[in-house]
Structure formats: structure tokens, C-alpha cells
mmCIF file of C-alpha atoms in Angstrom:
data_model
loop_
_atom_site.group_PDB
_atom_site.id
_atom_site.type_symbol
_atom_site.label_atom_id
_atom_site.label_comp_id
_atom_site.label_asym_id
_atom_site.label_seq_id
_atom_site.Cartn_x
_atom_site.Cartn_y
_atom_site.Cartn_z
ATOM 1 C CA MET A 989 56.072 11.192 -62.203
ATOM 2 C CA LYS A 990 58.390 13.966 -63.396
ATOM 3 C CA LYS A 991 58.736 14.242 -67.150
ATOM 4 C CA LYS A 992 62.221 13.654 -68.387
ATOM 5 C CA ASN A 993 64.053 16.091 -70.657
ATOM 6 C CA THR A 994 63.037 14.868 -74.082
ATOM 7 C CA GLN A 995 65.653 17.086 -75.713
ATOM 8 C CA ILE A 996 68.381 15.125 -73.940
ATOM 9 C CA LEU A 997 66.710 11.753 -74.477
ATOM 10 C CA ASP A 998 66.060 12.188 -78.222
ATOM 11 C CA PHE A 999 68.994 9.961 -79.036
ATOM 12 C CA SER A 1000 68.408 9.789 -82.776
ATOM 13 C CA LYS A 1001 68.240 13.569 -83.112
ATOM 14 C CA ILE A 1002 71.392 14.117 -81.092
ATOM 15 C CA LYS A 1003 73.204 11.406 -83.019
ATOM 16 C CA LYS A 1004 72.316 13.015 -86.309
ATOM 17 C CA GLU A 1005 73.405 16.453 -85.122
ATOM 18 C CA ASN A 1006 76.640 15.181 -83.623
ATOM 19 C CA MET A 1007 77.582 13.006 -86.574
ATOM 20 C CA GLY A 1008 76.945 15.752 -89.101
ATOM 21 C CA GLU A 1009 74.112 13.817 -90.739
ATOM 22 C CA LYS A 1010 72.150 15.807 -93.300
ATOM 23 C CA GLU A 1011 69.413 14.727 -95.660
ATOM 24 C CA GLY A 1012 70.970 12.690 -98.475
ATOM 25 C CA GLN A 1013 74.375 12.519 -96.758
ATOM 26 C CA GLN A 1014 75.786 9.586 -94.820
ATOM 27 C CA PRO A 1015 77.393 10.529 -91.459
ATOM 28 C CA ASP A 1016 81.079 9.952 -90.847
ATOM 29 C CA LYS A 1017 81.769 6.668 -89.104
ATOM 30 C CA LYS A 1018 83.792 8.327 -86.373
ATOM 31 C CA ILE A 1019 84.596 11.886 -85.339
ATOM 32 C CA ASN A 1020 87.808 12.644 -83.498
ATOM 33 C CA ARG A 1021 87.299 14.359 -80.167
ATOM 34 C CA ASN A 1022 89.596 17.205 -81.204
ATOM 35 C CA SER A 1023 88.031 17.659 -84.637
ATOM 36 C CA PRO A 1024 85.784 20.644 -85.395
ATOM 37 C CA CYS A 1025 82.215 19.934 -84.292
ATOM 38 C CA PRO A 1026 79.966 18.964 -87.265
ATOM 39 C CA CYS A 1027 77.281 21.362 -86.014
ATOM 40 C CA GLY A 1028 79.346 24.256 -87.403
ATOM 41 C CA SER A 1029 79.896 26.111 -84.139
ATOM 42 C CA GLY A 1030 83.637 26.352 -84.725
ATOM 43 C CA LYS A 1031 84.360 24.620 -81.419
ATOM 44 C CA LYS A 1032 86.062 21.298 -80.973
ATOM 45 C CA TYR A 1033 83.732 18.305 -80.940
ATOM 46 C CA LYS A 1034 84.678 17.471 -77.308
ATOM 47 C CA LYS A 1035 83.801 21.023 -76.195
ATOM 48 C CA CYS A 1036 80.535 21.227 -78.082
ATOM 49 C CA CYS A 1037 78.170 18.337 -78.973
ATOM 50 C CA LEU A 1038 80.090 15.299 -77.712
ATOM 51 C CA PRO A 1039 79.048 15.828 -74.032
ATOM 52 C CA LYS A 1040 75.374 15.852 -75.141
ATOM 53 C CA TYR A 1041 75.909 12.635 -77.053
ATOM 54 C CA GLU A 1042 77.633 10.947 -74.107
ATOM 55 C CA LYS A 1043 74.953 12.181 -71.697
ATOM 56 C CA ALA A 1044 72.245 10.755 -73.951
ATOM 57 C CA ILE A 1045 74.027 7.398 -74.098
ATOM 58 C CA LYS A 1046 74.359 7.327 -70.299
ATOM 59 C CA GLN A 1047 70.716 8.319 -69.753
ATOM 60 C CA THR A 1048 69.506 5.694 -72.210
ATOM 61 C CA ARG A 1049 71.485 2.971 -70.440
ATOM 62 C CA GLU A 1050 70.217 4.085 -67.011
ATOM 63 C CA ASP A 1051 66.609 4.150 -68.217
ATOM 64 C CA SER A 1052 67.013 0.717 -69.771
ATOM 65 C CA ALA A 1053 68.452 -0.687 -66.532
ATOM 66 C CA ILE A 1054 65.615 0.807 -64.476
ATOM 67 C CA LYS A 1055 62.991 -0.577 -66.867
ATOM 68 C CA ASN A 1056 64.578 -4.020 -66.773
ATOM 69 C CA GLU A 1057 64.478 -3.985 -62.967
ATOM 70 C CA GLN A 1058 60.855 -2.810 -62.983
ATOM 71 C CA ASP A 1059 59.849 -5.505 -65.482
ATOM 72 C CA LYS A 1060 61.580 -8.173 -63.413
ATOM 73 C CA ALA A 1061 59.887 -6.976 -60.201
ATOM 74 C CA GLU A 1062 56.474 -6.910 -61.901
ATOM 75 C CA MET A 1063 56.936 -10.473 -63.154
ATOM 76 C CA GLU A 1064 57.714 -11.557 -59.587
ATOM 77 C CA ARG A 1065 54.610 -9.765 -58.294
ATOM 78 C CA GLN A 1066 52.421 -11.257 -61.011
ATOM 79 C CA GLU A 1067 53.646 -14.748 -60.180
ATOM 80 C CA ILE A 1068 52.815 -14.317 -56.477
ATOM 81 C CA ILE A 1069 49.416 -12.779 -57.283
ATOM 82 C CA SER A 1070 48.497 -15.567 -59.716
ATOM 83 C CA LYS A 1071 49.413 -18.248 -57.183
ATOM 84 C CA ALA A 1072 47.449 -16.515 -54.423
ATOM 85 C CA PHE A 1073 44.281 -16.193 -56.512
ATOM 86 C CA ALA A 1074 44.685 -19.826 -57.539
ATOM 87 C CA LEU A 1075 44.643 -20.699 -53.824
ATOM 88 C CA ILE A 1076 41.399 -18.757 -53.435
ATOM 89 C CA ARG A 1077 39.792 -20.593 -56.358
ATOM 90 C CA GLU A 1078 40.886 -23.878 -54.760
ATOM 91 C CA GLY A 1079 39.384 -22.840 -51.417
ATOM 92 C CA ASP A 1080 42.716 -22.666 -49.567
ATOM 93 C CA TYR A 1081 41.856 -19.300 -48.022
ATOM 94 C CA LYS A 1082 44.183 -19.444 -45.021
ATOM 95 C CA LYS A 1083 47.191 -20.037 -47.225
ATOM 96 C CA ALA A 1084 46.086 -17.192 -49.511
ATOM 97 C CA VAL A 1085 45.925 -14.840 -46.506
ATOM 98 C CA PHE A 1086 49.406 -15.974 -45.467
ATOM 99 C CA VAL A 1087 50.833 -15.344 -48.963
ATOM 100 C CA ALA A 1088 49.234 -11.887 -49.177
ATOM 101 C CA THR A 1089 50.227 -10.887 -45.630
ATOM 102 C CA THR A 1090 53.871 -11.884 -46.058
ATOM 103 C CA SER A 1091 54.039 -10.194 -49.482
ATOM 104 C CA ILE A 1092 52.454 -6.899 -48.417
ATOM 105 C CA THR A 1093 55.563 -6.031 -46.400
ATOM 106 C CA GLY A 1094 57.420 -5.508 -49.661
ATOM 107 C CA TYR A 1095 54.462 -4.310 -51.732
ATOM 108 C CA LYS A 1096 52.540 -1.841 -49.562
ATOM 109 C CA SER A 1097 51.735 0.261 -52.621
ATOM 110 C CA ASP A 1098 50.126 -2.616 -54.540
ATOM 111 C CA ASP A 1099 46.402 -2.988 -53.845
ATOM 112 C CA ARG A 1100 46.289 -6.348 -55.598
ATOM 113 C CA PHE A 1101 47.749 -7.997 -52.500
ATOM 114 C CA PHE A 1102 45.088 -6.379 -50.311
ATOM 115 C CA ASP A 1103 42.518 -7.614 -52.832
ATOM 116 C CA ILE A 1104 43.765 -11.168 -52.295
ATOM 117 C CA MET A 1105 43.294 -10.723 -48.558
ATOM 118 C CA PHE A 1106 39.773 -9.396 -49.123
ATOM 119 C CA PHE A 1107 38.590 -12.400 -51.130
ATOM 120 C CA ALA A 1108 40.346 -14.799 -48.752
ATOM 121 C CA TYR A 1109 38.514 -13.190 -45.812
ATOM 122 C CA LEU A 1110 35.225 -13.638 -47.680
ATOM 123 C CA GLY A 1111 36.070 -17.285 -48.255
ATOM 124 C CA LEU A 1112 36.784 -17.712 -44.544
ATOM 125 C CA ARG A 1113 33.493 -15.900 -43.792
ATOM 126 C CA ASP A 1114 35.527 -13.407 -41.739
ATOM 127 C CA TYR A 1115 33.396 -10.427 -42.730
ATOM 128 C CA LYS A 1116 34.579 -8.229 -39.890
ATOM 129 C CA SER A 1117 38.156 -8.365 -41.202
ATOM 130 C CA ALA A 1118 36.978 -7.944 -44.794
ATOM 131 C CA ILE A 1119 34.954 -4.815 -43.973
ATOM 132 C CA LYS A 1120 37.778 -3.331 -41.894
ATOM 133 C CA LEU A 1121 40.212 -3.908 -44.757
ATOM 134 C CA THR A 1122 37.950 -2.201 -47.307
ATOM 135 C CA GLU A 1123 37.496 0.804 -45.023
ATOM 136 C CA GLU A 1124 41.247 1.166 -44.498
ATOM 137 C CA ARG A 1125 42.042 0.829 -48.201
ATOM 138 C CA PHE A 1126 39.230 3.213 -49.112
ATOM 139 C CA ASP A 1127 40.838 5.886 -46.918
ATOM 140 C CA VAL A 1128 44.237 5.230 -48.517
ATOM 141 C CA ALA A 1129 42.696 5.419 -52.008
ATOM 142 C CA VAL A 1130 41.043 8.776 -51.222
ATOM 143 C CA GLN A 1131 44.330 10.172 -49.891
ATOM 144 C CA GLU A 1132 46.300 8.885 -52.880
ATOM 145 C CA LYS A 1133 43.783 10.297 -55.343
ATOM 146 C CA SER A 1134 43.906 13.697 -53.668
ATOM 147 C CA PHE A 1135 47.715 13.670 -53.557
ATOM 148 C CA PHE A 1136 47.955 12.643 -57.220
ATOM 149 C CA ILE A 1137 45.606 15.435 -58.352
ATOM 150 C CA GLU A 1138 47.720 17.986 -56.494
ATOM 151 C CA ASN A 1139 51.202 16.615 -57.290
ATOM 152 C CA ASN A 1140 50.765 14.563 -60.496
ATOM 153 C CA CYS A 1141 52.350 11.575 -58.767
ATOM 154 C CA HIS A 1142 51.668 9.229 -55.865
ATOM 155 C CA ARG A 1143 53.210 9.773 -52.439
ATOM 156 C CA ASN A 1144 55.923 7.141 -52.758
ATOM 157 C CA GLN A 1145 56.861 8.569 -56.163
ATOM 158 C CA LYS A 1146 57.469 11.965 -54.589
ATOM 159 C CA VAL A 1147 60.495 10.425 -52.859
ATOM 160 C CA ASP A 1148 61.462 8.054 -55.685
ATOM 161 C CA PRO A 1149 60.096 8.912 -59.169
ATOM 162 C CA ASN A 1150 60.656 5.295 -60.250
ATOM 163 C CA ALA A 1151 58.772 3.788 -57.305
ATOM 164 C CA PHE A 1152 56.095 1.237 -58.235
ATOM 165 C CA CYS A 1153 52.480 1.636 -57.179
ATOM 166 C CA PHE A 1154 49.181 0.005 -58.075
ATOM 167 C CA PHE A 1155 46.337 1.713 -56.218
ATOM 168 C CA TYR A 1156 42.647 0.989 -56.747
ATOM 169 C CA LYS A 1157 40.153 3.822 -57.090
ATOM 170 C CA PRO A 1158 38.132 4.661 -53.941
ATOM 171 C CA ASP A 1159 34.952 3.393 -55.652
ATOM 172 C CA ASN A 1160 36.553 -0.017 -56.097
ATOM 173 C CA TRP A 1161 37.021 -0.443 -52.344
ATOM 174 C CA LEU A 1162 33.542 0.906 -51.685
ATOM 175 C CA LYS A 1163 32.160 -1.769 -54.002
ATOM 176 C CA LYS A 1164 34.076 -4.419 -52.080
ATOM 177 C CA LYS A 1165 32.742 -3.122 -48.774
ATOM 178 C CA TRP A 1166 29.205 -3.384 -50.180
ATOM 179 C CA MET A 1167 29.946 -6.975 -51.165
ATOM 180 C CA ALA A 1168 31.281 -7.825 -47.692
ATOM 181 C CA VAL A 1169 28.310 -6.232 -45.919
ATOM 182 C CA LYS A 1170 25.775 -7.999 -48.122
ATOM 183 C CA SER A 1171 27.647 -11.310 -47.881
ATOM 184 C CA SER A 1172 27.457 -11.043 -44.108
ATOM 185 C CA GLU A 1173 23.697 -10.557 -44.365
ATOM 186 C CA TYR A 1174 23.333 -13.555 -46.700
ATOM 187 C CA LEU A 1175 25.244 -15.818 -44.329
ATOM 188 C CA GLU A 1176 23.124 -14.702 -41.371
ATOM 189 C CA MET A 1177 19.992 -15.346 -43.443
ATOM 190 C CA LYS A 1178 21.243 -18.853 -44.222
ATOM 191 C CA ASN A 1179 22.117 -19.605 -40.599
ATOM 192 C CA ASN A 1180 18.613 -18.601 -39.506
ATOM 193 C CA ASP A 1181 16.988 -20.850 -42.100
ATOM 194 C CA ASN A 1182 16.248 -24.534 -41.507
ATOM 195 C CA ASN A 1183 15.371 -25.662 -45.044
ATOM 196 C CA GLU A 1184 17.415 -28.856 -45.098
ATOM 197 C CA PHE A 1185 16.292 -29.894 -48.591
ATOM 198 C CA ALA A 1186 17.384 -26.568 -50.111
ATOM 199 C CA PHE A 1187 20.660 -26.838 -48.185
ATOM 200 C CA GLN A 1188 21.383 -30.257 -49.730
ATOM 201 C CA LEU A 1189 20.587 -28.981 -53.228
ATOM 202 C CA VAL A 1190 22.947 -26.033 -52.798
ATOM 203 C CA GLU A 1191 25.663 -28.411 -51.609
ATOM 204 C CA GLU A 1192 25.080 -30.364 -54.827
ATOM 205 C CA LEU A 1193 25.609 -27.174 -56.863
ATOM 206 C CA LYS A 1194 28.958 -26.624 -55.157
ATOM 207 C CA LYS A 1195 30.246 -29.638 -57.069
ATOM 208 C CA ALA A 1196 30.555 -27.179 -59.964
ATOM 209 C CA ASN A 1197 33.723 -25.925 -58.255
ATOM 210 C CA ASP A 1198 35.424 -29.324 -58.493
ATOM 211 C CA MET A 1199 38.034 -28.850 -61.250
ATOM 212 C CA GLU A 1200 38.769 -32.574 -61.417
ATOM 213 C CA LEU A 1201 35.107 -33.303 -62.029
ATOM 214 C CA PHE A 1202 34.710 -30.356 -64.437
ATOM 215 C CA PRO A 1203 38.030 -29.343 -66.031
ATOM 216 C CA GLN A 1204 36.307 -27.368 -68.817
ATOM 217 C CA GLN A 1205 36.585 -23.568 -68.862
ATOM 218 C CA GLN A 1206 34.605 -20.555 -70.097
ATOM 219 C CA GLN A 1207 31.298 -21.104 -71.959
ATOM 220 C CA GLU A 1208 31.912 -24.827 -72.403
ATOM 221 C CA GLY A 1209 32.671 -25.096 -68.678
ATOM 222 C CA TYR A 1210 29.411 -23.409 -67.715
ATOM 223 C CA LYS A 1211 27.345 -25.550 -70.106
ATOM 224 C CA LYS A 1212 28.913 -28.803 -68.836
ATOM 225 C CA ARG A 1213 28.227 -27.857 -65.231
ATOM 226 C CA ARG A 1214 24.696 -26.623 -65.928
ATOM 227 C CA ASP A 1215 23.804 -29.833 -67.762
ATOM 228 C CA ALA A 1216 25.313 -32.081 -65.090
ATOM 229 C CA LEU A 1217 23.613 -30.235 -62.222
ATOM 230 C CA ALA A 1218 20.318 -29.496 -63.993
ATOM 231 C CA ASP A 1219 18.241 -31.518 -61.514
ATOM 232 C CA ALA A 1220 19.441 -29.504 -58.505
ATOM 233 C CA VAL A 1221 19.034 -26.188 -60.354
ATOM 234 C CA GLU A 1222 15.464 -26.976 -61.451
ATOM 235 C CA LYS A 1223 14.398 -28.153 -57.986
ATOM 236 C CA LEU A 1224 15.740 -24.972 -56.389
ATOM 237 C CA LYS A 1225 13.892 -22.895 -58.996
ATOM 238 C CA GLU A 1226 10.663 -24.730 -58.175
ATOM 239 C CA MET A 1227 11.131 -23.784 -54.518
ATOM 240 C CA GLY A 1228 11.466 -20.089 -55.396
ATOM 241 C CA ASP A 1229 11.706 -17.693 -52.448
ATOM 242 C CA THR A 1230 11.833 -20.504 -49.907
ATOM 243 C CA ALA A 1231 15.214 -21.643 -51.257
ATOM 244 C CA LEU A 1232 16.718 -18.130 -51.439
ATOM 245 C CA PRO A 1233 18.183 -18.058 -47.899
ATOM 246 C CA GLN A 1234 20.263 -21.108 -48.807
ATOM 247 C CA PHE A 1235 21.408 -20.308 -52.344
ATOM 248 C CA MET A 1236 22.275 -16.596 -51.934
ATOM 249 C CA GLU A 1237 25.437 -17.621 -50.082
ATOM 250 C CA LEU A 1238 26.756 -18.876 -53.430
ATOM 251 C CA SER A 1239 27.091 -15.255 -54.610
ATOM 252 C CA ILE A 1240 29.775 -14.594 -51.984
ATOM 253 C CA ASP A 1241 32.540 -16.600 -53.635
ATOM 254 C CA VAL A 1242 34.138 -16.076 -57.027
ATOM 255 C CA ASN A 1243 33.649 -19.591 -58.372
ATOM 256 C CA TRP A 1244 31.593 -21.659 -60.788
ATOM 257 C CA ALA A 1245 28.695 -22.316 -58.427
ATOM 258 C CA SER A 1246 28.044 -18.573 -58.085
ATOM 259 C CA LEU A 1247 27.155 -18.420 -61.785
ATOM 260 C CA PHE A 1248 23.847 -20.196 -61.104
ATOM 261 C CA ILE A 1249 22.586 -17.296 -58.972
ATOM 262 C CA PRO A 1250 20.963 -15.174 -61.737
ATOM 263 C CA GLU A 1251 18.917 -18.146 -62.973
ATOM 264 C CA LEU A 1252 17.824 -19.074 -59.467
ATOM 265 C CA LEU A 1253 16.825 -15.491 -58.640
ATOM 266 C CA SER A 1254 14.716 -15.267 -61.793
ATOM 267 C CA ALA A 1255 12.431 -17.953 -60.319
ATOM 268 C CA CYS A 1256 11.690 -15.882 -57.188
ATOM 269 C CA ASP A 1257 8.948 -13.366 -56.478
ATOM 270 C CA LEU A 1258 9.310 -10.203 -58.612
ATOM 271 C CA LYS A 1259 10.110 -7.745 -55.813
ATOM 272 C CA THR A 1260 12.492 -10.188 -54.149
ATOM 273 C CA SER A 1261 14.376 -10.982 -57.343
ATOM 274 C CA VAL A 1262 14.672 -7.292 -58.320
ATOM 275 C CA GLU A 1263 16.108 -6.306 -54.939
ATOM 276 C CA TYR A 1264 18.674 -9.105 -54.925
ATOM 277 C CA PHE A 1265 19.569 -8.608 -58.593
ATOM 278 C CA MET A 1266 20.422 -4.981 -57.812
ATOM 279 C CA GLU A 1267 22.476 -5.950 -54.781
ATOM 280 C CA ILE A 1268 24.659 -8.510 -56.546
ATOM 281 C CA ALA A 1269 24.949 -6.384 -59.707
ATOM 282 C CA LEU A 1270 27.177 -4.083 -57.650
ATOM 283 C CA PHE A 1271 29.544 -6.880 -56.550
ATOM 284 C CA GLY A 1272 31.780 -6.517 -59.596
ATOM 285 C CA ASN A 1273 31.607 -10.153 -60.769
ATOM 286 C CA PRO A 1274 31.424 -9.600 -64.571
ATOM 287 C CA PHE A 1275 29.123 -12.534 -65.378
ATOM 288 C CA ILE A 1276 26.744 -11.988 -62.455
ATOM 289 C CA THR A 1277 26.632 -8.226 -63.028
ATOM 290 C CA GLU A 1278 25.849 -8.606 -66.736
ATOM 291 C CA GLU A 1279 23.194 -11.273 -66.201
ATOM 292 C CA SER A 1280 21.594 -9.346 -63.332
ATOM 293 C CA LEU A 1281 21.328 -6.128 -65.339
ATOM 294 C CA LYS A 1282 19.915 -8.006 -68.337
ATOM 295 C CA SER A 1283 17.319 -9.652 -66.104
ATOM 296 C CA LEU A 1284 16.293 -6.300 -64.654
ATOM 297 C CA GLU A 1285 15.897 -4.762 -68.114
ATOM 298 C CA LYS A 1286 13.672 -7.640 -69.255
ATOM 299 C CA MET A 1287 11.302 -6.984 -66.346
ATOM 300 C CA GLY A 1288 10.585 -3.553 -67.799
ATOM 301 C CA ASP A 1289 8.482 -0.704 -66.465
ATOM 302 C CA SER A 1290 6.894 -2.779 -63.693
ATOM 303 C CA ILE A 1291 10.058 -2.578 -61.575
ATOM 304 C CA VAL A 1292 11.009 1.106 -61.863
ATOM 305 C CA GLU A 1293 9.551 2.059 -58.482
ATOM 306 C CA ILE A 1294 11.576 -0.682 -56.789
ATOM 307 C CA ILE A 1295 14.659 0.677 -58.563
ATOM 308 C CA ASN A 1296 13.770 4.181 -57.390
ATOM 309 C CA ASP A 1297 13.700 3.050 -53.766
ATOM 310 C CA PHE A 1298 17.042 1.273 -54.157
ATOM 311 C CA ILE A 1299 18.793 4.273 -55.720
ATOM 312 C CA PHE A 1300 17.816 6.575 -52.883
ATOM 313 C CA MET A 1301 18.736 4.089 -50.140
ATOM 314 C CA HIS A 1302 22.209 3.499 -48.681
ATOM 315 C CA ASP A 1303 23.658 6.944 -49.515
ATOM 316 C CA GLU A 1304 27.134 5.784 -48.507
ATOM 317 C CA TYR A 1305 27.181 3.550 -51.588
ATOM 318 C CA ALA A 1306 25.561 5.983 -54.025
ATOM 319 C CA VAL A 1307 28.594 6.288 -56.320
ATOM 320 C CA ILE A 1308 28.617 2.566 -57.167
ATOM 321 C CA LYS A 1309 24.970 2.519 -58.282
ATOM 322 C CA THR A 1310 25.551 3.912 -61.770
ATOM 323 C CA PRO A 1311 24.895 0.510 -63.465
ATOM 324 C CA ILE A 1312 21.350 0.645 -62.076
ATOM 325 C CA LEU A 1313 20.788 4.020 -63.757
ATOM 326 C CA ALA A 1314 21.670 2.416 -67.083
ATOM 327 C CA VAL A 1315 18.849 -0.100 -66.516
ATOM 328 C CA LEU A 1316 16.359 2.769 -66.286
ATOM 329 C CA GLY A 1317 17.672 4.215 -69.532
ATOM 330 C CA ASN A 1318 17.307 0.871 -71.306
ATOM 331 C CA ILE A 1319 13.788 0.312 -69.945
ATOM 332 C CA GLY A 1320 13.003 3.645 -71.581
ATOM 333 C CA SER A 1321 9.540 4.341 -70.137
ATOM 334 C CA ASP A 1322 8.279 7.751 -69.009
ATOM 335 C CA ARG A 1323 8.387 6.561 -65.403
ATOM 336 C CA ALA A 1324 11.973 5.401 -65.824
ATOM 337 C CA PHE A 1325 12.968 8.760 -67.297
ATOM 338 C CA SER A 1326 11.216 10.637 -64.486
ATOM 339 C CA ILE A 1327 13.362 8.768 -61.953
ATOM 340 C CA LEU A 1328 16.501 9.725 -63.893
ATOM 341 C CA GLU A 1329 15.300 13.347 -63.790
ATOM 342 C CA LYS A 1330 14.854 12.999 -60.048
ATOM 343 C CA VAL A 1331 18.451 11.716 -59.792
ATOM 344 C CA LEU A 1332 19.613 15.004 -61.388
ATOM 345 C CA GLU A 1333 18.953 16.557 -57.962
ATOM 346 C CA HIS A 1334 20.954 13.904 -56.091
ATOM 347 C CA LYS A 1335 23.773 15.118 -53.839
ATOM 348 C CA GLU A 1336 26.239 12.672 -55.406
ATOM 349 C CA ASP A 1337 27.789 14.283 -58.495
ATOM 350 C CA VAL A 1338 28.648 10.969 -60.162
ATOM 351 C CA LEU A 1339 24.988 9.915 -60.230
ATOM 352 C CA VAL A 1340 23.885 13.339 -61.465
ATOM 353 C CA ASN A 1341 26.442 13.223 -64.274
ATOM 354 C CA ASP A 1342 25.425 9.733 -65.386
ATOM 355 C CA ALA A 1343 21.689 10.429 -65.184
ATOM 356 C CA GLY A 1344 22.095 13.480 -67.425
ATOM 357 C CA TRP A 1345 24.310 11.587 -69.850
ATOM 358 C CA ILE A 1346 21.741 8.758 -70.157
ATOM 359 C CA LEU A 1347 18.899 11.216 -70.766
ATOM 360 C CA GLY A 1348 21.008 12.905 -73.432
ATOM 361 C CA LYS A 1349 21.910 9.591 -75.032
ATOM 362 C CA VAL A 1350 18.248 8.520 -75.385
ATOM 363 C CA GLY A 1351 17.276 11.970 -76.743
ATOM 364 C CA ARG A 1352 14.967 12.969 -73.892
ATOM 365 C CA LYS A 1353 14.458 16.647 -74.899
ATOM 366 C CA ALA A 1354 11.862 17.191 -72.174
ATOM 367 C CA SER A 1355 14.645 16.743 -69.607
ATOM 368 C CA LEU A 1356 16.818 19.551 -71.046
ATOM 369 C CA PRO A 1357 15.793 22.288 -68.531
ATOM 370 C CA LEU A 1358 16.544 19.967 -65.593
ATOM 371 C CA ILE A 1359 19.894 18.926 -67.096
ATOM 372 C CA LYS A 1360 20.838 22.600 -67.585
ATOM 373 C CA LYS A 1361 19.917 23.312 -63.975
ATOM 374 C CA ALA A 1362 22.079 20.415 -62.770
ATOM 375 C CA ASP A 1363 24.925 21.533 -65.035
ATOM 376 C CA ASP A 1364 24.831 25.039 -63.526
ATOM 377 C CA ARG A 1365 24.895 23.554 -60.042
ATOM 378 C CA LEU A 1366 27.946 21.421 -60.868
ATOM 379 C CA ASN A 1367 29.698 24.232 -62.769
ATOM 380 C CA GLY A 1368 29.820 22.500 -66.116
ATOM 381 C CA ALA A 1369 30.120 18.740 -65.554
ATOM 382 C CA HIS A 1370 31.412 17.191 -68.782
ATOM 383 C CA LYS A 1371 28.685 14.555 -69.214
ATOM 384 C CA LEU A 1372 25.926 17.066 -68.548
ATOM 385 C CA THR A 1373 27.480 19.542 -70.980
ATOM 386 C CA TRP A 1374 27.550 16.803 -73.627
ATOM 387 C CA ALA A 1375 23.885 15.947 -72.935
ATOM 388 C CA ILE A 1376 22.903 19.621 -73.322
ATOM 389 C CA GLU A 1377 24.680 19.788 -76.683
ATOM 390 C CA GLN A 1378 22.905 16.622 -77.823
ATOM 391 C CA LEU A 1379 19.449 17.839 -76.818
ATOM 392 C CA SER A 1380 19.733 21.494 -77.851
#
């Protein structure tokens, strides 16, 4: 957005100049238009500083009116968004899609409404529409980012500097596409499984989403639900890998039942649990991501080769895998560090930058030559430059 003329908008400064205010001297209450200007120019006030004063007053009023309109519009958007996400939490996905679709007409530059549609499509198990949406919004995000870098504003702001926009970063939509693709795979896995007992136990866990049964929120809400549904959780854990095709579907929805996933995965075979922990860690659900990464770190050096394979798979999604690199840094073994050094040669700059930064943070001096080489290749990436300074 274009910067406004701060000289004109500095109301207090102009007022002091125009009113003849000096340090230790009170300004006159009123200056006649035809009086000599207090600035000492010798001109009449109306021919000198008064127009600046009046222009400042007008600009201030216009800015205030614009801000009031923007605040009012944002409150209206927030109200619609809150109601739509409430519908998703309640499982009324069709109505949520309707609300988002009808609202998008007036808010095409607000990705939050497209986000509502995304999660509603997941709830409806309409993965084709969810994936298509993420691909379309990813393209828009890339274009907007490029335009902003070149013009210091978004495209709609080029026409109207006061135009509202709320665009997600490209990586955000890529993360959502990953979630939709994996969710589709989990549903197919469930549909091909005939473990009726596991199915019934998972249905029992879905009672956690009943707000009338469990009105509690946050940590208390989780504890109440975990205690009440302990029998189903423990039986699924005893079944291990055989129950996985049924319970992984819980990770698709943003609800209370999905919070049991990390605990259930921990009871599975090591390789299986590591692979699925890494997959869901990239979904963006704060609780599941944090618990998944913690679980991976606890497994230690024994899993670094599995992590290595995951990092160098699915190149399309490379930029969203940075949380997995942090796991290697926290494991802190020589094998973990060697994988981070290998990542320094990755074609995706974001991964290279983060790998170098992690190696610098842990003080891995042996990696310095490789970090310098990567830094030269990227022409001085800021995280790599920092790592070099730390290790030199």
C-alpha cells in the first residue's frame, strides 16, 4: 500500500506551527484568517499555513472514516467466519460450504472463506474438491506473493489502496493439499479393512465430539474425554497395527476425537508409527503436530533412517517438511547430523536454509565447510550466513 505523506498527516506538528506554539508558550486560542501567519513568513495566515492545517484536518477525518468502515467490515467477516467454523465443529458441513460459497462472492480476497470450504470438503469426504481447491488457491498465493514482492501491494490494492485482502502463503495451501491427499488414502485404507471390532471402538471414541456429553474445553476437556473413553482407547492400543486402518480416519477432522491419534500411533510398530507421525505432523493441527514431533524425538537415533527416506520422498511437498528437520536436530546423533548435512544439497532452498540453521544452532563445527558451500550456492542465504558466523 502506498505510504501517505507523513508531513501532511503530522497533525500535532502542523497545529503547533500554525498556532504559533513555542516551548514554554501557550498558543493563541484562535487566529484570524487575515492575521499575519505565526510562522513568521510575513504572509497572511490564510495564504500561508492555514491551508496545510485544513488539509490535515480533512485527511484525518477521511482516514478515520475509512478505518471505521474497514473495522466494521472486518467485524462482519469475523462473525461469518466464526459461525462457519462452528458449523464445521458441529458436523454441519453442507451448511458450512453454503455459507462460505455465498460469502466468497463479496470476499474473493479473503482466504479464510476458502479455508472454511476446504475443511467442509474434508468433513464431507469430498477429497477431489478439497484437492482442487488447494491447487487453485496455491496458484493464487504464488501469483499474489510475486506481485507483492514487485509492487509492495496486492493486486486489488493496486486499483484501490484501501482494499482489504487476507491471503495465505503458498506453503499453507500446500500443507492443506498434503492433508487432503493423505486423508483420501486413510479413508481408502479404512474402506478396504473389515475389522468390525476396531470400527466399533473408533465409533465409541467419536463420542468425544459430543459437546452436550462433554462441554469442558482445553486441557480439562481432553482429560474428561480421555478418562471417560479410556476403555476404548486401551483396547485400540492393544490391537496395535491391526486397528490403524480404522482409527487413522480420526486425524482427518479438526475435533476432539482426533486428539487420541498420537497415543494410538505410539502403540503401533516402530516403522509404522514413525511414518504416520511424520505424515500427520505436517497437517497443521497444533496439538497433533506437537505430540507427533515429541513422540518422534523420544524414539531417538533408531528412526533417523526412516526420517531420511521421508525427507527425500514427495519432492512436491519438500517445503513443508521443515518440522521434521527439527526432530533430527533434537535427536542430536551423528547419524541425524549427517542427514542434515545431506539436506544442505537439497534442491529446495527452504530445507537447505533450515538444515544449516539447525546445524549452526547445535554447534556442529564439522558441518561448517558444507554450510559454506551451500551458502555460496544460494548467494548468501540469511540462515546459512548466521550459522557460519556461529560456527566460525
